[in-house]
Amino acid sequence: MVFEIIHKPTFTNQLLAIPKEFVMQILEKIEFLRDDPSPHGSVKKKLHGYKGNIYRLRSGVYRIVYTYGDGWVALLGVDARKDIYKGDKLVAEETELNVSQLPDMADLLTPQPQPTYTAAPAKTEDENLLPTQIDEDLLKRLRVPEECFSILLACRTLDDLTNAKIPDLVRERVFDSVTTPNFDLVLNQPSFLTGSTDDLLRFQEGDLLGFLLKLNPEQEKFITWASEAKGPTLLKGGPGTGKSTVALYRTREILTRLKAEGVESPKILFTTYTNALVTFSKQLLRQLLGEDFHHVEVKTADKRLQALVYRTSGDHTIASSSQLQQSLKVALAEALASLPGNLLQQQAQRLVLERLTPDYLLEEIGTVIESRELKTLEEYQATSRAGRAVPLNRIQRQAVWHLREHLNQQLSAQGLETWEQLRSRALDILRTMENPPLYDAVIVDEAQDLPPNILRFLVQLCKAPNRLFITADANQSIYGSSFRWGNVHSDLKFVGRTGILRVNHRTTQEINEAAHNYLQSGLLEEEPIEWQYIHSGPPPAVRAVADTADEGRLLVQFCRAAAREFRLGIGACAVLTPSERSGRDLAGQLSYLGLEATFMSSGELDLSKPCIKVLTLKAAKGLEFPIVAIAGFIGSRFPYMPKGTPEEAAQEILNRERRTLFVGMTRAMRALLVVVPEQKAPVLLQGFDKSLWNLGSSAA
């Protein structure tokens, strides 16, 4: 039996640090593991002292640390460790920087009094010094950018390395090279395909930039699953299960099949929801596809349909929020003055138009009528309004339809249209074109946030239904309303072609279970799924603060403590806020308190910047950060509830914003803190289950 070799990032980080004269011998030893990784004599022995099954293989003065399973060997690390025996057992070398000995996160979440700033005390011999001194030769072998040399050469302690303003990938590489890793934690790192040891040599010499991610068996199944079927495939899964990763690999699989079938120049469209996700997906697809990347077009669906409209009809102007509100105000006055029907019917219509807020009316017209391409009043009166909490009878819907006609007249007179109207217009253009710009395959990632007319547009672009692949998680939906796939398009019937990912690779079990418990009343889709987890950690925390000063100090304390506990830089931290204004305020406050923080909009996102990233909750969708704090609610109007909002509409807004907070919570990979106002906390920031959340003594 030949074993497949895979590896963890810590292994390749440590491999870089090894002098060239020892590398070939190490690679030759690794080849022995392909045939038989089981313990044998003194060459291959089990390492005791770890929870997992971890082994070491001797290679001269170096030790290759690995684990293995059914048909695979995972390389965990390689360094000049010593063999340490207790009795006849080979035991793990104690890690010099033992994360478990650092203060417990639960003790680090109470705001401390404002410190009195005095001269910094002289450093003592009790400092937690790095066990290996960083020198220029090591940094060159690790391929650290020269601009980081002076910063790293000045690092003497764990805190120095944690707080250094360098890229996180550089920090991780240095950490792995100068300290002894905890290999129980390394086991939880993502696995990468090693290929041949020649590739490891090329990587060590700087000729190979990286390796492809190794999918787990559950994910691998869906790369080819139902690809020979007649219709499209839907892949569902909660946050962190790897839906987007599978979509990327499915793209490669479809491209390979198309070329094998003789399609000389395949054309694939890969769409996802936000510009930030487009940028991220492009980077991964370039690595995955290599020279074949030019066969794939990556963009948001709105960008694709805008290009079609521009090419066929010229430029277009989308109404701004203020233009839309003003047009609605005029249209409402006109509609109220010309209501159809008898006096009783007119009175009923007047009541509903005056009772519903402008925002709710615009949402009803946009998300129900325009997005679902309802052409007549009769269609509107007959349609299901799934996801809309305010019930509307036939007469009330007639009033909304009447208002919609006046609103469209107002917009048309100004040469304006809404996004919903533009999407439907693009779909009409596509349907009537003689030679439409079709794709051999269409991949739709994060489809839960796409309205029906966009989904229909994407279906229409795909030449073959069985080469349409969709990923979705209804419970992450922020903007869209609930709907049935079959009602969107006749081709979107996934009977027998719906898969579910159950293994969460992103968040710890504690964070995911607490977030799902919080979400319960906002669920759009409930399925009896038994989730499986790779990671565990401290329970997420909720803390109440009296004012913004306390909030800032608490966030500084939390970010510093969490970064140290998880051996990460401050750049691993993100603070998610309900609004851009509160985000910018918090970024300024954190920087003032000594932690560099930058507010980033979706279009300005720079995940490599070594600072705390401050984003709005909605902009963080699809992203992930090791350490997350959700804050910025003091003095904010969250959730925004227009004056006079009916009870049912208010509940709809609450459910939607509950899903927004759920998305924010599930961006956290290892540590999560939710900061709530001590006084007048919004209803969405109350009622956390104390069995799942660390509430301390100050949070309700």
XYZ file of C-alpha atoms in Angstrom:
700
model
C 0.000 0.000 0.000
C 1.310 3.445 -0.941
C 0.368 6.224 1.479
C -0.536 9.725 0.271
C 1.666 12.453 1.779
C -0.028 15.620 3.011
C 1.309 18.318 5.329
C 0.406 21.095 7.731
C 1.628 24.720 7.435
C 3.856 24.300 10.512
C 5.838 21.606 8.662
C 6.647 23.799 5.657
C 7.382 26.766 7.944
C 9.940 24.684 9.841
C 11.329 23.146 6.651
C 12.333 26.610 5.443
C 14.427 27.167 8.568
C 16.593 24.072 7.982
C 20.016 24.600 6.350
C 20.189 23.294 2.774
C 22.773 20.595 3.518
C 20.263 18.706 5.680
C 17.183 19.055 3.476
C 17.859 16.235 0.985
C 18.320 13.672 3.737
C 15.038 14.765 5.338
C 13.169 14.461 2.036
C 14.590 10.974 1.471
C 13.379 9.922 4.914
C 9.891 11.251 4.135
C 9.745 8.897 1.145
C 10.040 5.966 3.598
C 6.704 7.013 5.068
C 4.925 6.394 1.757
C 5.488 2.659 2.165
C 5.035 2.225 5.900
C 4.553 4.976 8.510
C 3.969 2.584 11.426
C 6.417 2.612 14.383
C 9.556 0.550 13.896
C 12.501 0.216 16.269
C 14.174 3.446 17.249
C 13.729 5.084 13.818
C 9.950 5.594 13.917
C 8.447 5.924 17.380
C 5.221 7.142 18.942
C 5.490 10.397 20.889
C 3.723 10.176 24.242
C 2.326 13.259 25.944
C -0.075 14.321 23.180
C -3.788 13.649 22.904
C -3.474 12.674 19.246
C -1.495 9.812 17.724
C 1.763 11.577 16.911
C 5.015 9.966 15.805
C 8.571 11.002 15.058
C 10.965 9.783 12.361
C 14.698 10.316 12.885
C 16.775 11.986 10.177
C 20.263 12.592 11.549
C 20.033 15.373 14.131
C 16.540 16.258 12.921
C 13.171 14.760 13.794
C 10.221 14.581 11.404
C 6.945 14.713 13.350
C 3.915 13.119 11.688
C 0.647 11.291 12.103
C -1.081 8.851 9.797
C -4.399 7.236 9.029
C -6.129 5.139 6.396
C -4.003 5.683 3.292
C -2.424 9.004 4.274
C 0.498 10.447 6.232
C 0.373 14.029 7.521
C 3.680 15.824 8.105
C 3.320 18.050 11.178
C 6.783 19.470 11.768
C 10.529 19.017 11.366
C 13.257 20.402 13.604
C 16.312 19.504 15.653
C 14.402 18.262 18.676
C 15.942 15.900 21.214
C 14.732 12.439 22.127
C 13.496 12.556 25.711
C 12.615 9.313 27.492
C 10.730 8.647 30.687
C 11.292 4.995 31.409
C 10.950 3.256 28.063
C 8.568 5.873 26.625
C 9.589 8.581 24.175
C 7.804 11.693 25.434
C 7.004 15.027 23.851
C 9.423 17.837 24.527
C 7.711 20.412 26.709
C 6.833 23.493 24.689
C 8.773 26.521 25.842
C 5.761 28.733 25.182
C 2.903 26.768 26.675
C -0.345 28.402 25.610
C -2.276 26.555 28.296
C -0.282 28.374 30.978
C -1.371 31.804 29.806
C -4.251 33.498 31.635
C -7.685 32.051 30.952
C -9.761 34.179 28.571
C -12.586 34.275 31.116
C -10.335 36.281 33.439
C -9.482 38.864 30.803
C -12.903 40.281 29.959
C -13.646 42.743 32.737
C -12.810 46.374 31.929
C -9.873 47.502 34.031
C -9.578 50.964 35.614
C -7.951 53.629 33.497
C -4.208 53.070 33.958
C -1.904 55.755 35.268
C 0.785 56.178 32.664
C 4.301 56.280 34.076
C 7.730 55.576 32.707
C 8.044 51.998 31.479
C 9.719 49.768 34.083
C 13.092 48.310 33.249
C 12.973 44.872 31.709
C 13.783 42.002 34.038
C 15.232 38.544 33.675
C 11.761 37.127 34.345
C 10.606 38.053 30.860
C 9.238 35.278 28.679
C 12.222 35.255 26.339
C 12.006 33.570 22.971
C 13.800 30.198 23.256
C 15.695 30.757 19.992
C 17.282 34.057 19.117
C 16.150 35.524 15.797
C 19.036 36.346 13.481
C 19.405 37.584 9.922
C 20.425 34.177 8.559
C 17.205 32.605 9.880
C 15.061 35.380 8.418
C 16.658 34.899 5.001
C 15.989 31.152 5.075
C 12.374 31.864 6.054
C 12.109 34.213 3.053
C 10.980 37.051 5.286
C 10.728 40.366 3.386
C 13.723 42.578 4.158
C 11.473 45.411 5.337
C 10.546 43.179 8.308
C 14.141 42.412 9.336
C 14.725 45.324 11.702
C 11.393 44.735 13.480
C 12.011 41.014 13.968
C 15.658 41.342 14.954
C 14.512 43.582 17.809
C 12.080 40.913 19.134
C 13.312 39.231 22.322
C 10.076 38.091 23.969
C 6.771 36.490 23.116
C 5.041 39.844 23.501
C 7.529 41.468 21.132
C 6.772 38.908 18.424
C 3.022 39.029 19.044
C 2.859 42.824 18.761
C 5.328 43.227 15.884
C 3.824 45.076 12.907
C 4.488 42.398 10.314
C 2.225 40.266 8.084
C 0.601 37.409 9.993
C 2.003 34.780 7.623
C 5.506 36.038 8.422
C 4.755 35.964 12.166
C 3.461 32.373 11.962
C 6.568 31.293 10.042
C 8.877 32.831 12.652
C 6.864 31.437 15.584
C 7.069 27.910 14.183
C 10.823 28.246 13.668
C 11.884 29.664 17.030
C 9.478 27.856 19.378
C 8.346 24.275 19.894
C 4.809 23.862 18.522
C 2.035 22.111 20.388
C 1.353 19.360 17.860
C -2.124 18.699 19.233
C -2.939 22.187 17.912
C -1.031 21.590 14.672
C -3.318 18.597 13.994
C -6.204 21.067 13.631
C -4.457 23.123 10.958
C -5.689 22.749 7.360
C -3.972 20.022 5.331
C -2.234 20.614 2.015
C -1.364 18.244 -0.821
C 2.367 17.595 -0.705
C 2.715 15.866 -4.055
C 6.255 14.573 -4.545
C 9.173 15.448 -2.294
C 10.574 17.251 -5.341
C 7.833 19.829 -4.761
C 8.973 20.213 -1.146
C 12.512 20.817 -2.400
C 11.281 23.397 -4.899
C 9.308 25.100 -2.127
C 12.331 25.137 0.186
C 14.454 26.642 -2.589
C 11.846 29.285 -3.390
C 10.665 27.928 -6.775
C 7.185 26.893 -5.590
C 4.925 29.464 -3.947
C 2.460 27.165 -2.243
C 0.439 23.977 -2.156
C -3.202 23.154 -2.831
C -5.600 22.594 0.037
C -6.409 18.985 0.847
C -10.165 18.541 1.063
C -11.669 16.219 3.611
C -13.693 13.185 2.391
C -17.014 14.999 2.879
C -15.898 17.924 0.723
C -14.236 15.694 -1.887
C -17.512 13.867 -2.413
C -19.227 17.004 -3.686
C -16.528 17.918 -6.204
C -17.921 15.340 -8.635
C -21.251 14.468 -6.975
C -24.248 14.522 -9.372
C -22.096 15.952 -12.160
C -23.592 13.435 -14.635
C -27.174 14.265 -13.631
C -29.581 16.142 -15.886
C -30.172 19.115 -13.610
C -28.294 21.555 -11.354
C -26.732 20.740 -7.988
C -27.309 22.571 -4.704
C -24.792 22.330 -1.853
C -25.935 23.557 1.556
C -24.036 23.945 4.797
C -23.605 26.223 7.763
C -20.852 28.818 8.211
C -17.347 27.380 8.075
C -18.253 24.079 6.407
C -16.304 24.916 3.250
C -19.081 25.522 0.707
C -17.021 28.157 -1.079
C -13.947 25.910 -1.131
C -15.961 23.121 -2.727
C -17.303 25.614 -5.296
C -13.728 26.504 -6.279
C -12.719 22.867 -6.717
C -15.959 22.104 -8.548
C -14.943 24.834 -10.998
C -11.671 23.042 -11.672
C -13.470 19.700 -12.080
C -15.948 21.133 -14.601
C -13.131 22.798 -16.526
C -11.226 19.500 -16.695
C -14.317 17.669 -17.965
C -15.064 20.278 -20.597
C -11.543 20.084 -21.990
C -11.692 16.274 -21.971
C -14.936 16.485 -23.982
C -13.164 18.508 -26.644
C -14.282 22.020 -25.723
C -11.200 23.923 -26.878
C -11.850 27.180 -25.086
C -14.219 26.580 -22.150
C -15.953 29.560 -20.607
C -17.050 29.449 -16.967
C -18.719 32.121 -14.852
C -17.984 32.095 -11.107
C -20.175 34.498 -9.150
C -20.288 35.381 -5.493
C -22.102 38.015 -3.484
C -19.656 40.781 -2.517
C -16.674 42.503 -4.102
C -14.505 41.334 -1.184
C -15.426 37.716 -1.933
C -14.757 38.239 -5.644
C -11.202 39.381 -4.867
C -10.653 36.454 -2.507
C -12.076 33.904 -4.991
C -9.891 35.227 -7.813
C -6.754 34.727 -5.736
C -7.664 31.144 -4.894
C -8.742 30.239 -8.431
C -5.474 31.577 -9.864
C -3.577 29.248 -7.564
C -5.920 26.332 -8.227
C -6.143 26.622 -12.018
C -2.771 28.046 -12.969
C -2.680 28.889 -16.684
C -6.316 27.790 -17.078
C -7.525 30.680 -14.927
C -8.243 32.730 -18.066
C -11.139 30.364 -18.822
C -13.002 31.589 -15.725
C -14.715 34.940 -15.284
C -15.102 35.931 -11.618
C -17.477 38.751 -10.705
C -20.668 39.569 -8.854
C -23.895 38.817 -10.679
C -24.761 42.524 -10.659
C -21.493 43.366 -12.438
C -22.268 40.751 -15.083
C -25.792 41.963 -15.771
C -24.705 45.614 -15.732
C -22.186 44.819 -18.464
C -24.913 43.194 -20.549
C -27.268 46.162 -20.156
C -24.518 48.652 -20.973
C -23.496 46.710 -24.093
C -27.033 46.473 -25.463
C -28.801 49.572 -24.127
C -26.126 52.039 -23.123
C -25.613 53.624 -19.744
C -28.125 53.469 -16.891
C -28.685 55.463 -13.706
C -29.611 53.808 -10.428
C -31.725 55.929 -8.097
C -29.901 56.885 -4.899
C -31.526 56.324 -1.528
C -32.510 59.998 -1.229
C -33.895 60.078 -4.797
C -35.909 56.962 -4.086
C -37.330 58.372 -0.874
C -38.281 61.664 -2.538
C -39.873 59.887 -5.508
C -41.849 57.670 -3.145
C -43.093 60.712 -1.229
C -44.471 62.276 -4.429
C -45.851 58.943 -5.672
C -47.582 58.299 -2.347
C -49.388 61.638 -2.499
C -50.500 60.898 -6.072
C -51.586 57.359 -5.197
C -53.627 58.465 -2.173
C -55.426 61.002 -4.361
C -56.411 58.427 -6.984
C -57.197 55.170 -5.164
C -59.376 52.767 -7.217
C -62.565 51.029 -6.020
C -65.556 52.074 -3.915
C -65.337 54.234 -0.785
C -64.864 51.256 1.566
C -62.095 49.810 -0.608
C -60.421 53.211 -0.894
C -60.491 53.600 2.888
C -58.842 50.174 3.375
C -56.153 51.048 0.825
C -55.517 54.441 2.401
C -55.078 52.852 5.827
C -52.434 50.372 4.675
C -50.438 52.981 2.723
C -50.444 55.340 5.706
C -49.681 52.555 8.233
C -46.686 51.001 6.483
C -43.391 52.887 6.655
C -41.713 54.184 3.461
C -38.892 51.678 3.942
C -41.311 48.762 4.194
C -43.228 49.899 1.130
C -40.019 50.194 -0.893
C -38.941 46.722 0.251
C -42.325 45.267 -0.673
C -42.201 46.787 -4.150
C -38.558 45.861 -4.688
C -38.150 42.417 -3.147
C -41.611 40.994 -3.822
C -42.943 42.629 -6.989
C -39.888 43.689 -9.013
C -37.448 40.944 -7.939
C -40.007 38.218 -8.585
C -40.968 39.739 -11.962
C -44.668 40.056 -11.174
C -46.276 41.629 -14.239
C -49.888 42.064 -13.155
C -51.881 42.898 -10.049
C -53.439 39.447 -10.250
C -50.004 37.798 -10.101
C -49.096 39.894 -7.084
C -52.345 39.065 -5.312
C -51.784 35.352 -5.921
C -48.099 35.137 -4.965
C -46.679 33.896 -1.680
C -44.880 36.625 0.224
C -42.547 34.232 2.059
C -40.260 36.108 4.398
C -42.593 39.109 4.812
C -44.137 39.332 8.274
C -46.919 41.887 7.620
C -49.940 40.101 6.094
C -51.569 41.891 3.139
C -54.985 40.927 1.742
C -56.105 41.425 -1.863
C -57.382 44.991 -1.331
C -54.218 46.008 0.546
C -52.027 44.547 -2.198
C -54.047 46.551 -4.712
C -53.003 49.693 -2.839
C -49.326 48.712 -2.962
C -49.599 47.923 -6.682
C -51.255 51.285 -7.302
C -48.404 53.025 -5.424
C -45.837 51.057 -7.404
C -47.291 52.332 -10.708
C -46.993 55.945 -9.570
C -43.475 55.366 -8.230
C -42.338 53.884 -11.539
C -43.770 56.889 -13.380
C -41.803 59.224 -11.109
C -38.551 57.315 -11.622
C -39.022 57.008 -15.381
C -39.604 60.763 -15.718
C -36.208 61.354 -14.088
C -34.400 58.688 -16.122
C -33.869 56.584 -13.000
C -34.429 52.950 -12.126
C -33.941 50.726 -9.102
C -31.513 47.847 -8.819
C -34.474 45.462 -8.894
C -35.743 46.998 -12.126
C -32.285 46.879 -13.727
C -31.948 43.185 -12.886
C -35.307 42.355 -14.442
C -34.480 44.463 -17.510
C -31.186 42.600 -17.944
C -33.070 39.302 -17.714
C -35.556 40.412 -20.399
C -32.654 41.433 -22.672
C -30.958 38.081 -22.191
C -34.135 36.139 -22.951
C -34.711 37.931 -26.263
C -31.134 38.027 -27.611
C -30.453 36.050 -30.782
C -26.931 35.103 -29.704
C -26.813 35.470 -25.911
C -23.366 35.400 -24.194
C -23.768 31.952 -22.640
C -21.255 30.094 -20.457
C -20.379 26.410 -20.542
C -20.871 26.357 -16.760
C -22.017 28.723 -14.024
C -20.956 28.485 -10.367
C -23.055 30.505 -7.905
C -21.520 30.874 -4.452
C -23.546 32.230 -1.481
C -26.804 32.144 -3.448
C -28.988 32.752 -0.372
C -28.587 36.512 -0.761
C -29.517 36.664 -4.443
C -33.040 37.753 -5.398
C -35.084 35.567 -7.784
C -34.503 37.680 -10.904
C -30.709 37.453 -10.487
C -30.917 33.693 -10.028
C -33.037 33.444 -13.177
C -30.475 35.552 -15.014
C -27.673 33.182 -13.971
C -29.687 30.096 -14.927
C -30.336 31.663 -18.328
C -26.584 32.188 -18.835
C -25.736 28.500 -18.375
C -25.686 26.306 -21.498
C -26.349 23.041 -19.643
C -28.434 22.685 -16.434
C -26.128 19.965 -15.073
C -23.208 22.406 -15.147
C -24.972 24.835 -12.824
C -23.605 24.501 -9.275
C -25.058 26.512 -6.380
C -24.021 26.868 -2.742
C -26.322 28.395 -0.142
C -27.134 28.723 3.543
C -30.554 30.308 4.051
C -29.810 31.205 7.664
C -26.982 33.534 6.621
C -29.345 35.578 4.454
C -29.284 39.267 5.330
C -30.918 40.979 2.382
C -33.016 38.337 0.676
C -36.418 36.990 1.618
C -37.160 33.317 1.956
C -38.401 31.609 -1.211
C -38.614 28.187 -2.799
C -36.050 27.330 -5.452
C -38.647 25.789 -7.747
C -40.635 29.027 -7.707
C -37.605 30.943 -8.940
C -37.053 28.869 -12.064
C -38.314 25.559 -13.397
C -34.704 24.395 -13.781
C -33.989 24.972 -10.082
C -35.478 21.735 -8.822
C -32.820 19.924 -6.849
C -34.636 16.690 -6.007
C -31.911 14.103 -5.487
C -29.214 16.685 -6.133
C -29.034 18.528 -2.803
C -25.972 17.908 -0.651
C -25.264 19.053 2.891
C -21.863 19.753 4.469
C -21.856 18.954 8.178
C -18.230 19.414 9.300
C -17.405 22.923 10.535
C -13.776 23.801 9.775
C -13.856 27.477 10.775
C -15.257 28.062 14.211
C -14.913 26.208 17.465
C -17.808 24.057 18.598
C -18.434 26.479 21.453
C -18.775 29.535 19.194
C -20.901 27.785 16.577
C -23.343 26.259 19.062
C -23.726 29.543 20.939
C -24.328 31.442 17.680
C -26.934 28.944 16.464
C -28.703 29.085 19.816
C -28.799 32.889 19.536
C -30.235 32.652 16.017
C -33.195 30.393 16.822
C -35.968 32.980 16.540
C -34.521 34.296 13.262
C -34.220 30.965 11.477
C -35.274 30.896 7.841
C -34.520 27.219 7.391
C -34.433 24.549 10.054
C -33.032 21.097 9.395
C -32.191 18.332 11.891
C -28.473 18.333 11.060
C -25.875 16.844 13.392
C -22.923 19.198 13.008
C -19.367 17.962 13.438
C -16.444 20.090 14.592
C -12.676 20.180 14.166
C -11.901 22.867 16.756
C -12.837 23.551 20.358
C -11.975 26.483 22.580
C -13.265 28.920 25.194
C -16.978 29.784 25.141
C -17.815 33.114 23.503
C -18.233 35.992 25.913
C -20.715 38.817 26.436
C -19.760 41.886 28.459
C -21.735 45.012 29.303
C -20.009 48.401 29.433
C -21.195 51.731 30.769
C -19.736 54.013 28.110
C -17.504 54.191 25.046
C -14.392 54.714 27.189
C -14.972 51.407 28.977
C -15.766 49.782 25.644
C -12.468 50.895 24.125
C -10.406 49.701 27.096
C -12.204 46.345 27.101
C -11.558 45.828 23.387
C -7.854 46.636 23.793
C -7.627 44.195 26.694
C -9.486 41.455 24.821
C -7.534 41.772 21.569
C -4.152 41.798 23.301
C -4.996 38.830 25.524
C -6.563 36.745 22.750
C -3.706 37.419 20.319
C -1.203 36.284 22.911
C -3.202 33.239 23.978
C -3.511 31.979 20.398
C 0.032 32.974 19.371
C -1.228 35.428 16.785
C -0.549 39.020 15.857
C -2.939 41.874 16.485
C -3.748 41.679 12.754
C -5.709 38.487 13.497
C -8.331 40.589 15.316
C -11.459 42.109 13.796
C -14.054 44.384 15.361
C -17.456 44.258 13.665
C -19.872 47.156 14.110
C -23.492 47.903 13.175
C -22.633 51.025 11.169
C -19.791 52.757 9.374
C -19.976 55.676 11.797
C -19.550 53.522 14.911
C -16.798 51.584 13.120
C -14.772 54.684 12.317
C -15.208 55.973 15.874
C -14.006 52.681 17.368
C -11.026 52.441 15.010
C -9.925 55.903 16.111
C -10.383 55.070 19.776
C -8.398 51.814 19.570
C -5.546 53.555 17.768
C -5.544 56.285 20.439
C -5.300 53.596 23.145
C -2.220 52.095 21.520
C -3.566 49.366 19.221
C -3.400 50.281 15.540
C -6.863 49.838 14.019
C -8.252 50.749 10.605
C -11.853 50.987 9.480
C -12.244 49.197 6.146
C -15.228 49.361 3.827
C -15.973 46.419 1.540
C -14.130 48.119 -1.303
C -11.125 49.065 0.855
C -10.592 45.675 2.454
C -6.933 44.781 3.048
C -6.714 41.568 5.059
C -2.907 41.620 4.973
C -2.586 44.916 6.829
C -1.034 44.272 10.272
C -3.660 46.043 12.357
C -7.066 45.442 13.864
C -9.608 45.366 11.044
C -12.788 47.288 11.834
C -15.685 46.504 9.481
C -19.444 46.716 9.478
C -21.263 43.467 10.219
C -22.607 43.298 6.676
C -19.204 43.925 5.065
C -17.732 41.001 7.014
C -19.969 38.453 5.293
C -17.984 35.611 3.771
C -14.793 36.532 5.662
C -13.203 34.922 8.704
C -10.922 36.115 11.490
C -9.306 34.171 14.348
C -10.421 36.762 16.918
C -13.656 38.752 16.629
C -15.332 41.369 18.807
C -18.800 42.685 17.981
C -19.195 46.185 19.382
C -20.211 49.775 18.643
C -23.825 49.665 19.860
C -23.579 52.444 22.441
C -25.538 55.395 21.069
C -26.352 53.610 17.799
C -29.845 53.107 16.375
C -29.503 49.336 16.077
C -31.676 47.809 14.939
C -32.984 50.800 12.979
C -36.757 50.922 13.388
C -38.557 53.773 11.561
C -41.100 55.587 13.688
C -44.538 54.035 13.451
C -43.292 50.645 12.197
C -46.144 48.097 12.593
C -45.522 45.250 15.044
C -45.279 42.582 12.328
C -42.840 44.683 10.279
C -40.781 45.350 13.400
C -40.511 41.609 14.016
C -39.381 41.100 10.431
C -36.626 43.692 10.913
C -35.566 42.082 14.199
C -35.328 38.635 12.604
C -33.256 39.997 9.738
C -30.842 41.822 12.055
C -30.619 38.737 14.252
C -29.312 36.913 11.181
C -26.899 39.822 10.632
C -25.471 39.329 14.126
C -25.350 35.558 13.574
C -23.236 36.094 10.462
C -20.919 38.337 12.491
C -20.596 35.783 15.295
C -19.715 32.999 12.879
C -16.843 35.011 11.375
C -14.917 34.163 14.567
C -12.615 31.151 14.367
C -11.151 30.953 17.894
C -12.363 33.767 20.175
C -15.545 35.866 20.208
C -16.641 38.774 22.394
C -19.948 40.640 22.137
C -19.953 44.049 23.853
C -23.376 45.353 24.869
C -24.491 48.659 26.417
C -25.061 48.438 30.157
C -28.043 50.773 29.890
C -30.833 50.353 27.339
C -29.316 47.385 25.526
C -31.283 46.672 22.320
C -33.530 43.619 22.417
C -31.182 41.823 20.021
C -28.366 42.141 22.571
C -30.276 40.458 25.380
C -31.204 36.916 26.313
C -27.904 35.086 25.767
C -28.030 31.520 27.111
C -25.693 31.386 30.112
C -24.984 27.689 29.489
C -23.385 28.579 26.134
C -22.095 32.126 26.656
C -19.575 33.370 29.205
C -21.656 36.167 30.730
C -19.314 37.096 33.569
C -20.970 39.181 36.260
C -21.832 42.286 34.278
C -23.797 41.006 31.270
C -27.478 40.164 31.407
